[in-house]
PDB file of C-alpha atoms and ligand atoms in Angstrom:
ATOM      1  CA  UNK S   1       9.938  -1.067 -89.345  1.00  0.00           C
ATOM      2  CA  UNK S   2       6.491  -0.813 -88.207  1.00  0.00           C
ATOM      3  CA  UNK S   3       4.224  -3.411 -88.290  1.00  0.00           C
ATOM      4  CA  UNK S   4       1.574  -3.330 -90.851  1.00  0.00           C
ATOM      5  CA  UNK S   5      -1.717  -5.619 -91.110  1.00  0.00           C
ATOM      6  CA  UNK S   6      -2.786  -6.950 -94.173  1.00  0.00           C
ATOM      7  CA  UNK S   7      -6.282  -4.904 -93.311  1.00  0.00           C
ATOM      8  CA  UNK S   8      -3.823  -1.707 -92.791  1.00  0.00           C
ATOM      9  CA  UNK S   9      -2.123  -2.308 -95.831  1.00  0.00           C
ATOM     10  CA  UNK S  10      -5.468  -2.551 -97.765  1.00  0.00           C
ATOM     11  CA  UNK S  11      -7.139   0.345 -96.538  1.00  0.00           C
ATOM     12  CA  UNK S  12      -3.727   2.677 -96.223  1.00  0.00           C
ATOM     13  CA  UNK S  13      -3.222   1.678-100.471  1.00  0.00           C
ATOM     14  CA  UNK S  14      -6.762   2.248-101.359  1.00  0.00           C
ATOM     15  CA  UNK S  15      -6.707   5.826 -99.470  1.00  0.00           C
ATOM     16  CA  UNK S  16      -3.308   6.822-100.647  1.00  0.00           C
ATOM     17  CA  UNK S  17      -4.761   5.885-104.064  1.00  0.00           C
ATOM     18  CA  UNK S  18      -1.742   3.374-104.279  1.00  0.00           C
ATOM     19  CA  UNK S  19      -3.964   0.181-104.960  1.00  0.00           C
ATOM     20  CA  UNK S  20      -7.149  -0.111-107.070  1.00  0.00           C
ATOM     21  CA  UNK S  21      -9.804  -1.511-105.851  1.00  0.00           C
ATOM     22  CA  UNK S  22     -10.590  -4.995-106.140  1.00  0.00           C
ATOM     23  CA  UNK S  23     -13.972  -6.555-106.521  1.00  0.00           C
ATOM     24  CA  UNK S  24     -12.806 -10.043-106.353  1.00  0.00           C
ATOM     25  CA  UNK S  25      -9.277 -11.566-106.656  1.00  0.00           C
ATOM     26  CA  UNK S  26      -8.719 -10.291-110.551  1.00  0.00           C
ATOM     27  CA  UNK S  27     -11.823  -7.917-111.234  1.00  0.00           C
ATOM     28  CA  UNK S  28     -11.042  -4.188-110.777  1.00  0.00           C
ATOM     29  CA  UNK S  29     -14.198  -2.489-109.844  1.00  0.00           C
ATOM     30  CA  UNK S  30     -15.692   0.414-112.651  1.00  0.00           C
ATOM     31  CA  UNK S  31     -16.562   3.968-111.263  1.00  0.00           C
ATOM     32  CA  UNK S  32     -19.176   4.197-109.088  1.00  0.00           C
ATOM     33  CA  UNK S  33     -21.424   7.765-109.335  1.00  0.00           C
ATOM     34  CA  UNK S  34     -24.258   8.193-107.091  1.00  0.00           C
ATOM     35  CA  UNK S  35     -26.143  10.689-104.401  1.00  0.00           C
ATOM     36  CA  UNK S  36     -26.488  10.119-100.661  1.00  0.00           C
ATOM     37  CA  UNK S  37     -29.456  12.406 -99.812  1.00  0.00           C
ATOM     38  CA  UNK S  38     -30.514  12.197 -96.141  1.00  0.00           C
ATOM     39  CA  UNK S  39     -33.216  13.279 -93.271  1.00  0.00           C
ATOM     40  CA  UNK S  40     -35.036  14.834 -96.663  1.00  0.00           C
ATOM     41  CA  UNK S  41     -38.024  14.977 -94.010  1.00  0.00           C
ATOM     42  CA  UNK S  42     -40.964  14.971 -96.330  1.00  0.00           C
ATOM     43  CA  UNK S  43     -43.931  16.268 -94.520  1.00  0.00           C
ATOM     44  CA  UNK S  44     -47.909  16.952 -96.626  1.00  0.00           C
ATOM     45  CA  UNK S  45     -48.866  19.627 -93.955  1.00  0.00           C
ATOM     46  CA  UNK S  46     -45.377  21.505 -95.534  1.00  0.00           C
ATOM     47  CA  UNK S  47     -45.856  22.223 -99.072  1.00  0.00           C
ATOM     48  CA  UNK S  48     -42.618  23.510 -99.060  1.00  0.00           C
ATOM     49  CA  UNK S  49     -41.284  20.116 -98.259  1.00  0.00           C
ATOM     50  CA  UNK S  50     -42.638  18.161-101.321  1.00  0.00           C
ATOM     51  CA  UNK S  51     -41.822  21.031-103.598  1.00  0.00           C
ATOM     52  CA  UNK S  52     -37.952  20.619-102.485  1.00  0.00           C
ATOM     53  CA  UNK S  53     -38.238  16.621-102.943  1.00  0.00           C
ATOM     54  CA  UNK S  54     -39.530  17.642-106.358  1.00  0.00           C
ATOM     55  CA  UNK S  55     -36.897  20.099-106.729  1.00  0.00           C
ATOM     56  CA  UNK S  56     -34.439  17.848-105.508  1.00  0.00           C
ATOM     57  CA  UNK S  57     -35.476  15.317-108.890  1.00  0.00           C
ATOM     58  CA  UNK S  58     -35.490  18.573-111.340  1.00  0.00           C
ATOM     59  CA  UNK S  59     -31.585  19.288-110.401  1.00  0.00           C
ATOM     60  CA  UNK S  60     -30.497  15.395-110.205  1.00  0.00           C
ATOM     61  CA  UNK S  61     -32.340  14.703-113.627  1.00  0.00           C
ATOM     62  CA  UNK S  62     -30.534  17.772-115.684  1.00  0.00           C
ATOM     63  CA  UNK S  63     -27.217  18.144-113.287  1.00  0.00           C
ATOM     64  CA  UNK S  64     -26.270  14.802-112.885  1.00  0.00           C
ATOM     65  CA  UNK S  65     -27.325  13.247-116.070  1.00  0.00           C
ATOM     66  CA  UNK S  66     -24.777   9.830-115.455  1.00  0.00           C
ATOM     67  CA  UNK S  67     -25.364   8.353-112.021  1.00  0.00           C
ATOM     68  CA  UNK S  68     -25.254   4.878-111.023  1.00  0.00           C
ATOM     69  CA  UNK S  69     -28.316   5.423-108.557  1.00  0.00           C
ATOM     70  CA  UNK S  70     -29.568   7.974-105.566  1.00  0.00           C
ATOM     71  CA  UNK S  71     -29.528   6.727-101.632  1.00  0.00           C
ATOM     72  CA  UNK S  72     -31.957   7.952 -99.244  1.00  0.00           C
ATOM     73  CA  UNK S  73     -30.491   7.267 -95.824  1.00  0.00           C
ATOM     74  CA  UNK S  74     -34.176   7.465 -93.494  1.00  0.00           C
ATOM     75  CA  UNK S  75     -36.278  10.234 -91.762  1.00  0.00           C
ATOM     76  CA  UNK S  76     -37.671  10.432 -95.702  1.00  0.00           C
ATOM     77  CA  UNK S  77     -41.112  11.505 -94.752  1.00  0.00           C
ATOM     78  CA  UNK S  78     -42.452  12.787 -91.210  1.00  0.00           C
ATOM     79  CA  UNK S  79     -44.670   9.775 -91.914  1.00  0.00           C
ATOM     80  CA  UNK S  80     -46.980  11.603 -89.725  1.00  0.00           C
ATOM     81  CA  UNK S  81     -50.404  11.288 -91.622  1.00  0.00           C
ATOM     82  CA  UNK S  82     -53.344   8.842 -91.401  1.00  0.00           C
ATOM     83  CA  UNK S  83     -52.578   5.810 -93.992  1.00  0.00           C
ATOM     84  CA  UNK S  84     -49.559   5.889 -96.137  1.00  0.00           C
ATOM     85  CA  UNK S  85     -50.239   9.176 -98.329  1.00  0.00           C
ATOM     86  CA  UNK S  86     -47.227  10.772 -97.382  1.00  0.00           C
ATOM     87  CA  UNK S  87     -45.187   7.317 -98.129  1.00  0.00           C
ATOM     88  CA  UNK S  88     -46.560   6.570-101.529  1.00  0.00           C
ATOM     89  CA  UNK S  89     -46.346  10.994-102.526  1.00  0.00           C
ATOM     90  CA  UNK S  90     -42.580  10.308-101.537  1.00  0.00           C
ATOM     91  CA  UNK S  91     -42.479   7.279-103.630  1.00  0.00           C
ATOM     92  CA  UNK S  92     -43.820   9.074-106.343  1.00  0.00           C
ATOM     93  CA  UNK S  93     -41.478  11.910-106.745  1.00  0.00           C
ATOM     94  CA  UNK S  94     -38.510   9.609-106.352  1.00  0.00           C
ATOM     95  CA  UNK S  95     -39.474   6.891-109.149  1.00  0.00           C
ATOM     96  CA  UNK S  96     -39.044  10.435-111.692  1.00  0.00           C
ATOM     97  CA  UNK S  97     -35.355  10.220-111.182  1.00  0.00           C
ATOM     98  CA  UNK S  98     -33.390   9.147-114.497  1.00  0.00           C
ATOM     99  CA  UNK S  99     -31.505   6.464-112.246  1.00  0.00           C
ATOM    100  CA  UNK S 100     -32.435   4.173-109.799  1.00  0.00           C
ATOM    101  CA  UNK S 101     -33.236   5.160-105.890  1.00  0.00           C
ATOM    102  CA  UNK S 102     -32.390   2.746-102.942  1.00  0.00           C
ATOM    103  CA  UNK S 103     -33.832   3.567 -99.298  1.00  0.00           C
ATOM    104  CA  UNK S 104     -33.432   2.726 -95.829  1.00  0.00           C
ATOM    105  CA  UNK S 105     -35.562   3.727 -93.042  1.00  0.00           C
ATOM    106  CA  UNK S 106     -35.298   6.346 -90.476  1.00  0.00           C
ATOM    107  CA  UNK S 107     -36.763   6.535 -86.914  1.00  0.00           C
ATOM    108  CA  UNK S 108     -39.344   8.575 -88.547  1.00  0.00           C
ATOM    109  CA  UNK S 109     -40.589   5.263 -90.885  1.00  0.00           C
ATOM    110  CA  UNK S 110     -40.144   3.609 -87.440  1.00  0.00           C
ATOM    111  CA  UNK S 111     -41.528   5.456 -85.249  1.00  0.00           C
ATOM    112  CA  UNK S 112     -45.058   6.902 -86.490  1.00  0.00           C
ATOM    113  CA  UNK S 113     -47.416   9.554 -84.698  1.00  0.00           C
ATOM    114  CA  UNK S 114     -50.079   7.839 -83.729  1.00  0.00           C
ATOM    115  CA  UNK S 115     -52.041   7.960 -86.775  1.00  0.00           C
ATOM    116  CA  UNK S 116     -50.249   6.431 -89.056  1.00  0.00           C
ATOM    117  CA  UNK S 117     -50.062   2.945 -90.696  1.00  0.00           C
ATOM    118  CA  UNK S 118     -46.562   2.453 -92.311  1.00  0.00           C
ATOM    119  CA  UNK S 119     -44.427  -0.053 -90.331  1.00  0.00           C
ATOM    120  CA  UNK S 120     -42.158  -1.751 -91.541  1.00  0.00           C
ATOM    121  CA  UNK S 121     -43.963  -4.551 -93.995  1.00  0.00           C
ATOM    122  CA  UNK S 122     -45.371  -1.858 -95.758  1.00  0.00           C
ATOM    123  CA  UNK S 123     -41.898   0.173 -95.732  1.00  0.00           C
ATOM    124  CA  UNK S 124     -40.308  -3.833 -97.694  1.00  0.00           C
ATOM    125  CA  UNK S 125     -43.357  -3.591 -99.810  1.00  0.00           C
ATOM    126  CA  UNK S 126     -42.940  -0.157-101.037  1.00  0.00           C
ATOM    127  CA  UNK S 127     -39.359   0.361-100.998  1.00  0.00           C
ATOM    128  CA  UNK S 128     -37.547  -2.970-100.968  1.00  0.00           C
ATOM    129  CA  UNK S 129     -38.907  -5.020-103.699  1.00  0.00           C
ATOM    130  CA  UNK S 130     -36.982  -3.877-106.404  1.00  0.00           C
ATOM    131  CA  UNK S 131     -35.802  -6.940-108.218  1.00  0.00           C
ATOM    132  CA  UNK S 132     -32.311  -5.652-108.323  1.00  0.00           C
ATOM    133  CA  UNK S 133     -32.165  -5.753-104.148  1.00  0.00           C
ATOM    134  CA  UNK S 134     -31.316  -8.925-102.504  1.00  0.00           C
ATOM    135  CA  UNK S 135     -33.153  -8.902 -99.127  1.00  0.00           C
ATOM    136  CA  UNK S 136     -32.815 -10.218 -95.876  1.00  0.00           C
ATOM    137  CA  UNK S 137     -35.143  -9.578 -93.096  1.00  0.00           C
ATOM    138  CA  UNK S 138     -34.975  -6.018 -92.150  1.00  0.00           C
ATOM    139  CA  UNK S 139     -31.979  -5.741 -94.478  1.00  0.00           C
ATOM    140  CA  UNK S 140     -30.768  -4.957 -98.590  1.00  0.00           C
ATOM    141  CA  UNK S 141     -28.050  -5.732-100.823  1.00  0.00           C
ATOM    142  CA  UNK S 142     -27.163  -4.386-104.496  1.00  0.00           C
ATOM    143  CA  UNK S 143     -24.567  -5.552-106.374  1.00  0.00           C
ATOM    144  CA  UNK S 144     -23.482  -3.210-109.023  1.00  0.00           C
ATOM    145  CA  UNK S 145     -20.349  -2.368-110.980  1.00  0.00           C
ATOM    146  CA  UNK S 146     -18.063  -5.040-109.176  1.00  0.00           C
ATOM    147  CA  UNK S 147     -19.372  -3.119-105.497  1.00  0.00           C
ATOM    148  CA  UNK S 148     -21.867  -4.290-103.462  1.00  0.00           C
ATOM    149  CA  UNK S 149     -23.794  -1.415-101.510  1.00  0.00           C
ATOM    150  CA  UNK S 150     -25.937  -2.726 -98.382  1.00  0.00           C
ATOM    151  CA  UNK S 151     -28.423  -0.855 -97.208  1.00  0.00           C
ATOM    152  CA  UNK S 152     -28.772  -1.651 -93.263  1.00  0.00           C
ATOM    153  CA  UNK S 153     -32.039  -0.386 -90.926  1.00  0.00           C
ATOM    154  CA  UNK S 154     -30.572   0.564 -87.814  1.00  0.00           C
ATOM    155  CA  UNK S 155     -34.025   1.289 -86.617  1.00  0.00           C
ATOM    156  CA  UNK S 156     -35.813  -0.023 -83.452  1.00  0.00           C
ATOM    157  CA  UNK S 157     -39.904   0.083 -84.251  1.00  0.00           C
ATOM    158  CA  UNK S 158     -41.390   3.036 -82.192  1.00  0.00           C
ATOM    159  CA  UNK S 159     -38.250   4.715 -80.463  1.00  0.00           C
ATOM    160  CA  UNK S 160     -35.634   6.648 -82.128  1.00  0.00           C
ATOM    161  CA  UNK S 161     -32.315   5.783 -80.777  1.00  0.00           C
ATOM    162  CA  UNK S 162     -30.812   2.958 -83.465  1.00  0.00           C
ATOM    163  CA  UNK S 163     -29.185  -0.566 -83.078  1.00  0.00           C
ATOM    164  CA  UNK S 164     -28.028  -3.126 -85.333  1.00  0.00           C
ATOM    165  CA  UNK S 165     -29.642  -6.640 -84.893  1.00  0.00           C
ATOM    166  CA  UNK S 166     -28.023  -9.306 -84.619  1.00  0.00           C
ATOM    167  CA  UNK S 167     -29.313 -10.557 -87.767  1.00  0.00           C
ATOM    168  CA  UNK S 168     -28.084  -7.515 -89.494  1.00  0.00           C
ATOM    169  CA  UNK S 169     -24.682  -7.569 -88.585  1.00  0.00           C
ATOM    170  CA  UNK S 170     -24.915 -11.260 -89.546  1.00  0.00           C
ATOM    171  CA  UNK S 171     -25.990 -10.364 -92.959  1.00  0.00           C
ATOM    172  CA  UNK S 172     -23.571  -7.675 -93.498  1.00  0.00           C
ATOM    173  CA  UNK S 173     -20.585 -10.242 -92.003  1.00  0.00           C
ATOM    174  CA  UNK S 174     -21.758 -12.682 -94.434  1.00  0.00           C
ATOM    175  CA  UNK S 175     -21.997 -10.039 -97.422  1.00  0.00           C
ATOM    176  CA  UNK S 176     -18.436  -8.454 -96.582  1.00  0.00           C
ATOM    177  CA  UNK S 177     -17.166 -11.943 -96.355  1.00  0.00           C
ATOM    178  CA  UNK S 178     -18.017 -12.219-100.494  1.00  0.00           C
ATOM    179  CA  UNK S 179     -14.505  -9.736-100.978  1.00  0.00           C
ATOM    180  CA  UNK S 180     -16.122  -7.251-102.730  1.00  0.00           C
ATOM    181  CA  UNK S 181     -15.764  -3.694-102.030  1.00  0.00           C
ATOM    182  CA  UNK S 182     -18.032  -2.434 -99.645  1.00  0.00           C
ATOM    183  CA  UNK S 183     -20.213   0.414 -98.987  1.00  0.00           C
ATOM    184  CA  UNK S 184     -22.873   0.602 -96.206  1.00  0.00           C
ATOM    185  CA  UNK S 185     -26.314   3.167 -96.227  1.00  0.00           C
ATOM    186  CA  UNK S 186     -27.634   3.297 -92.616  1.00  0.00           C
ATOM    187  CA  UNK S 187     -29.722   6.298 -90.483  1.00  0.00           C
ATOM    188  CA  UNK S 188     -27.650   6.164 -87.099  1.00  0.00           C
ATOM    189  CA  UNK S 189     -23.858   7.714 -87.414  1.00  0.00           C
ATOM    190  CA  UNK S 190     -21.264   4.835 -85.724  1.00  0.00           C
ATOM    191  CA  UNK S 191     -19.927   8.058 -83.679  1.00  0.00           C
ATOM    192  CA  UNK S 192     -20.339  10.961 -81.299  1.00  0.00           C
ATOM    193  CA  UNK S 193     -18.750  13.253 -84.100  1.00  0.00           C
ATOM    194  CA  UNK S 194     -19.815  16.045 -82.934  1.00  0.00           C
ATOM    195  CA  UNK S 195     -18.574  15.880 -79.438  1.00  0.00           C
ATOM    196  CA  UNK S 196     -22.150  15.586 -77.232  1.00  0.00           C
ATOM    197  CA  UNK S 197     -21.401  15.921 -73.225  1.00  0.00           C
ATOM    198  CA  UNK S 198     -24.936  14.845 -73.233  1.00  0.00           C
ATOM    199  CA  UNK S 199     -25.938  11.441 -72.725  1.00  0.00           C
ATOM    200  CA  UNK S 200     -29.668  11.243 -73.723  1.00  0.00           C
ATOM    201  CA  UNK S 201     -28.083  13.084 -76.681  1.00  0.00           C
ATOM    202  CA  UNK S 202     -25.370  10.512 -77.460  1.00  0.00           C
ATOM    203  CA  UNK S 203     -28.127   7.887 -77.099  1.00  0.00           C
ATOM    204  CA  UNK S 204     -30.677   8.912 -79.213  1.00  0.00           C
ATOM    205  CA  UNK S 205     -28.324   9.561 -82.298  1.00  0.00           C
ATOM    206  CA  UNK S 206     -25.319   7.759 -81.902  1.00  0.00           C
ATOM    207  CA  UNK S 207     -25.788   3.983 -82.878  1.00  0.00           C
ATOM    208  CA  UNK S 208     -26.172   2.057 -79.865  1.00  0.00           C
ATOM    209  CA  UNK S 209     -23.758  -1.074 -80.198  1.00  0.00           C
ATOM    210  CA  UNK S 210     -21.576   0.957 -82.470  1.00  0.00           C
ATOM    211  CA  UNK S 211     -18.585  -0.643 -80.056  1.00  0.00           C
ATOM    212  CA  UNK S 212     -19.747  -4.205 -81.199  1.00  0.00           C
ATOM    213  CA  UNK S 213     -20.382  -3.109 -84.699  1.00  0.00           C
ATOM    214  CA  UNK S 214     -17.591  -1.226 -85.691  1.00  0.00           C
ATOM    215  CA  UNK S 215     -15.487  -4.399 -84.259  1.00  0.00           C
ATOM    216  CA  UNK S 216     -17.465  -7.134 -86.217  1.00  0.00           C
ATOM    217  CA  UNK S 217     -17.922  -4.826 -89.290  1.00  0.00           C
ATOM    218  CA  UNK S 218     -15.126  -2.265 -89.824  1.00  0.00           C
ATOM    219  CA  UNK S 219     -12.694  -4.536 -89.357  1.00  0.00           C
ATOM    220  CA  UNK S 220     -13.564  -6.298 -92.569  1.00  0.00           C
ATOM    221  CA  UNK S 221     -10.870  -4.554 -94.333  1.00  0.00           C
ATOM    222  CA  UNK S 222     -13.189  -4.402 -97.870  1.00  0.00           C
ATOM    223  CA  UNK S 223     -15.685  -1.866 -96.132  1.00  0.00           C
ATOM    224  CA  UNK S 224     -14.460   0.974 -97.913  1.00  0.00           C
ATOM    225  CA  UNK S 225     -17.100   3.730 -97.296  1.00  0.00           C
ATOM    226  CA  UNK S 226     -20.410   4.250 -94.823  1.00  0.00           C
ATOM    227  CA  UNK S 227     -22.905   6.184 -95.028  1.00  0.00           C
ATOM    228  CA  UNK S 228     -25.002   7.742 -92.383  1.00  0.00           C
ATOM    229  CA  UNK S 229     -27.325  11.038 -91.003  1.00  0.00           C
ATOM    230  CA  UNK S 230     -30.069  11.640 -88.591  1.00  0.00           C
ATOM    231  CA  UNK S 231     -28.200  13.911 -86.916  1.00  0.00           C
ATOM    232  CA  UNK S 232     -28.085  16.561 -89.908  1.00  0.00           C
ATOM    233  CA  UNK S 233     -24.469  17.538 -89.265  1.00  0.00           C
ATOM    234  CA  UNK S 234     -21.841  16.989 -92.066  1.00  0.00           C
ATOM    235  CA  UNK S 235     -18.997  15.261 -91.178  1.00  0.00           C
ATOM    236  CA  UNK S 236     -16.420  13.344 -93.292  1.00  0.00           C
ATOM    237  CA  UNK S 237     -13.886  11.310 -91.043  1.00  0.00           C
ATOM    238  CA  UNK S 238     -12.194   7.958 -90.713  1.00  0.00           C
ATOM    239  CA  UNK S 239     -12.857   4.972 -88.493  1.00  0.00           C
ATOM    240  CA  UNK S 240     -10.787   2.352 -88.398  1.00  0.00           C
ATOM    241  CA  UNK S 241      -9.215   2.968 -92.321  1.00  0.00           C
ATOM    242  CA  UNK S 242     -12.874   3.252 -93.855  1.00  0.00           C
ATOM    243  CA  UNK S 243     -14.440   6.653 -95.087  1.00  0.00           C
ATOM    244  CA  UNK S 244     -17.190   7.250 -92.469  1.00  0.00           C
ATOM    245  CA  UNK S 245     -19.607   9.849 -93.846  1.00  0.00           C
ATOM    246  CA  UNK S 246     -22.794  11.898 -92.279  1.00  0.00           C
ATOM    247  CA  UNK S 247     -24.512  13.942 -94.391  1.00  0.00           C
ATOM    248  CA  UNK S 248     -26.177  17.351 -93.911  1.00  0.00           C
ATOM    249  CA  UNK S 249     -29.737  16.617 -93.725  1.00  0.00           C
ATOM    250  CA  UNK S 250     -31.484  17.943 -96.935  1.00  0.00           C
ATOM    251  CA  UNK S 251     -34.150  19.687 -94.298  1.00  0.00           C
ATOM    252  CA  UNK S 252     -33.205  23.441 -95.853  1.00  0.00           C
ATOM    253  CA  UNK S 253     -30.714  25.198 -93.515  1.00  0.00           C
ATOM    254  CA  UNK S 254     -32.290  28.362 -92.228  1.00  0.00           C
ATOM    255  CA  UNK S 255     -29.619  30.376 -93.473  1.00  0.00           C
ATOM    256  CA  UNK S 256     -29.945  29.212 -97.652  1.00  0.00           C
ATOM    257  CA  UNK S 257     -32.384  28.207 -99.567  1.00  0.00           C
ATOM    258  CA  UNK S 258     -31.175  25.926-101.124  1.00  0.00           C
ATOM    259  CA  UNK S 259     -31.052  21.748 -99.854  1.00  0.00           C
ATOM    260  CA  UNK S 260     -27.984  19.825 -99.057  1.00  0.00           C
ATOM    261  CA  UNK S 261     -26.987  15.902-100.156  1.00  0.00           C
ATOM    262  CA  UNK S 262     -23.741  14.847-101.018  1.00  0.00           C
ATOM    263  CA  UNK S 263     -22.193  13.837-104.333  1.00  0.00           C
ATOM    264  CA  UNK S 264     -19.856  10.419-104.304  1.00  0.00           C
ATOM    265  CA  UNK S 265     -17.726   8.982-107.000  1.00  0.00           C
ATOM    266  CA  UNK S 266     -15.711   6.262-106.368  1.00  0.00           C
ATOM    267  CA  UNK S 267     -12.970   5.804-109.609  1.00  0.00           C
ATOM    268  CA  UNK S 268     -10.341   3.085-109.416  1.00  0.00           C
ATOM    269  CA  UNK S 269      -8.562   3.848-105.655  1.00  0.00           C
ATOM    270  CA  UNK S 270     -10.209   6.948-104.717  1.00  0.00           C
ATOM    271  CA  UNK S 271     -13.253   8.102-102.806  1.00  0.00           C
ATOM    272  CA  UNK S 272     -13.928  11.630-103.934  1.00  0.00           C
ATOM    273  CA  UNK S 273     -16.973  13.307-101.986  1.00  0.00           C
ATOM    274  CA  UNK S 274     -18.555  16.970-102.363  1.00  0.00           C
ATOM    275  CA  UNK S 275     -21.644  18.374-100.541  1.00  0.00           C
ATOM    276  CA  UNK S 276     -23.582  19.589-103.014  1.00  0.00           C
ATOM    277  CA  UNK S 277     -27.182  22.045-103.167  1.00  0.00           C
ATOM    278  CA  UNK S 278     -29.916  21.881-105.009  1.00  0.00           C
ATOM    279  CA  UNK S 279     -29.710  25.573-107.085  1.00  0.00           C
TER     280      UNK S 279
HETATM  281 FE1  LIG Z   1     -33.426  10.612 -87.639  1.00  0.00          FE
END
């Protein structure tokens, strides 16, 4: 009989829906509802832009009337305008959701046309200091529902390939280690999904250390689910027994009009996952 790990066994159960999920050693984790919305690329000089952020609130708010909270997973805003205008206008439209929104940064929040003053004190200011987020450094954590979600910046300040820190795989080590299960919100996908021959390409979007990282992190057999974009591709695959998830970037495909994010609920053992548009 073949040899099965314990890390195997935990991640084969959960996907075959065999084994609920445990968020310590006799809690069973409640359902988990939220809305990974990515690359949403804000920009003032597009009007069109803000009206589909605002658009994007309008369909969440009467749609999706029961969600735990909305992720933003970077390139938010072109942040591409003297000051922070376009960070606090982005701000704005997301604090009119019904639920709560949690946000990491792109390399657009990293890496700023000239003019522009967010970096990344302001980004902790204005973003991270919900009291509900437990920070570290560069780095979030939420605890919700018997989960924990961390929100990781993969971002390196003024370029836009992405790399974990050392401290950030360090905090995410020590937050797996806790047992709970584990989702993690990040810009840069761990993967060459969509099969680049190109090697500027595969550098600029695929994480950099993803070797390192997916060997200190996925092998943590509670991380459960990831979350990712950048390079506004869909893609919905496995690595190493977690769900590892890219979503279309809510920029508005040229052939709809209508903007892509993706819909998660996570009930007892199973991760169930739509792309959704706004209508
Ligand atoms: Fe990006």
């Amino acid at each position: 009989m073949a040899k099965i790990s314990r890390r195997g066994f935990f991640k084969t159960a959960v996907a075959l829906g065999a084994m609920p999920l445990m968020a310590s050693t006799d809690t069973v984790a409640e359902t988990l509802k939220f809305i990974h919305v990515t690359d949403s690329h804000m920009d003032l000089a597009d009007k069109e832009s803000v009206d589909a952020m605002k658009l994007m609130v309008e369909f969440v708010n009467s749609e999706y009337k029961d969600l735990d909270f909305v992720l933003f997973g970077g390139d938010n805003f072109n942040n591409n305008v003297v000051g922070n205008a376009d960070a606090l206008e982005f701000k704005k439209i997301i604090d009119t959701l019904h639920c709560s929104a949690y946000v990491v940064r792109g390399n657009k929040e990293s890496h700023p046309n000239p003019n522009d003053a967010i970096k990344l004190d302001e980004f902790k200011e204005l973003f991270m200091s919900s009291d509900k987020l437990h920070v570290s450094g560069k780095d979030w954590r939420l605890d919700i529902k018997g989960y924990q979600i961390l929100g990781l910046d993969s971002c390196i300040e003024d370029a836009n390939n992405g790399v974990y820190t050392q401290e950030t795989i360090a905090f995410a080590q020590k937050s797996l280690q806790r047992g709970k299960p584990t989702l993690m919100l990040n810009h840069h996908p761990y993967t060459n999904y969509w099969n680049s021959k190109d090697a500027k390409d595969i550098h600029k979007y695929v994480l950099n250390n993803t070797e390192e990282v997916q060997a200190k992190l996925f092998s943590y057999d509670n991380l459960i689910l990831t979350l990712s974009g950048h390079k506004h591709i869909d893609s919905v695959k496995e690595l190493k027994g977690t769900k590892t998830i890219v979503t279309r970037g809510f920029v508005r495909p040229l052939d709809l009009d209508m903007y892509p994010m993706r819909y998660v609920e996570i009930q007892e053992s199973k991760i169930s996952e739509k792309l959704i548009y706004t209508s």
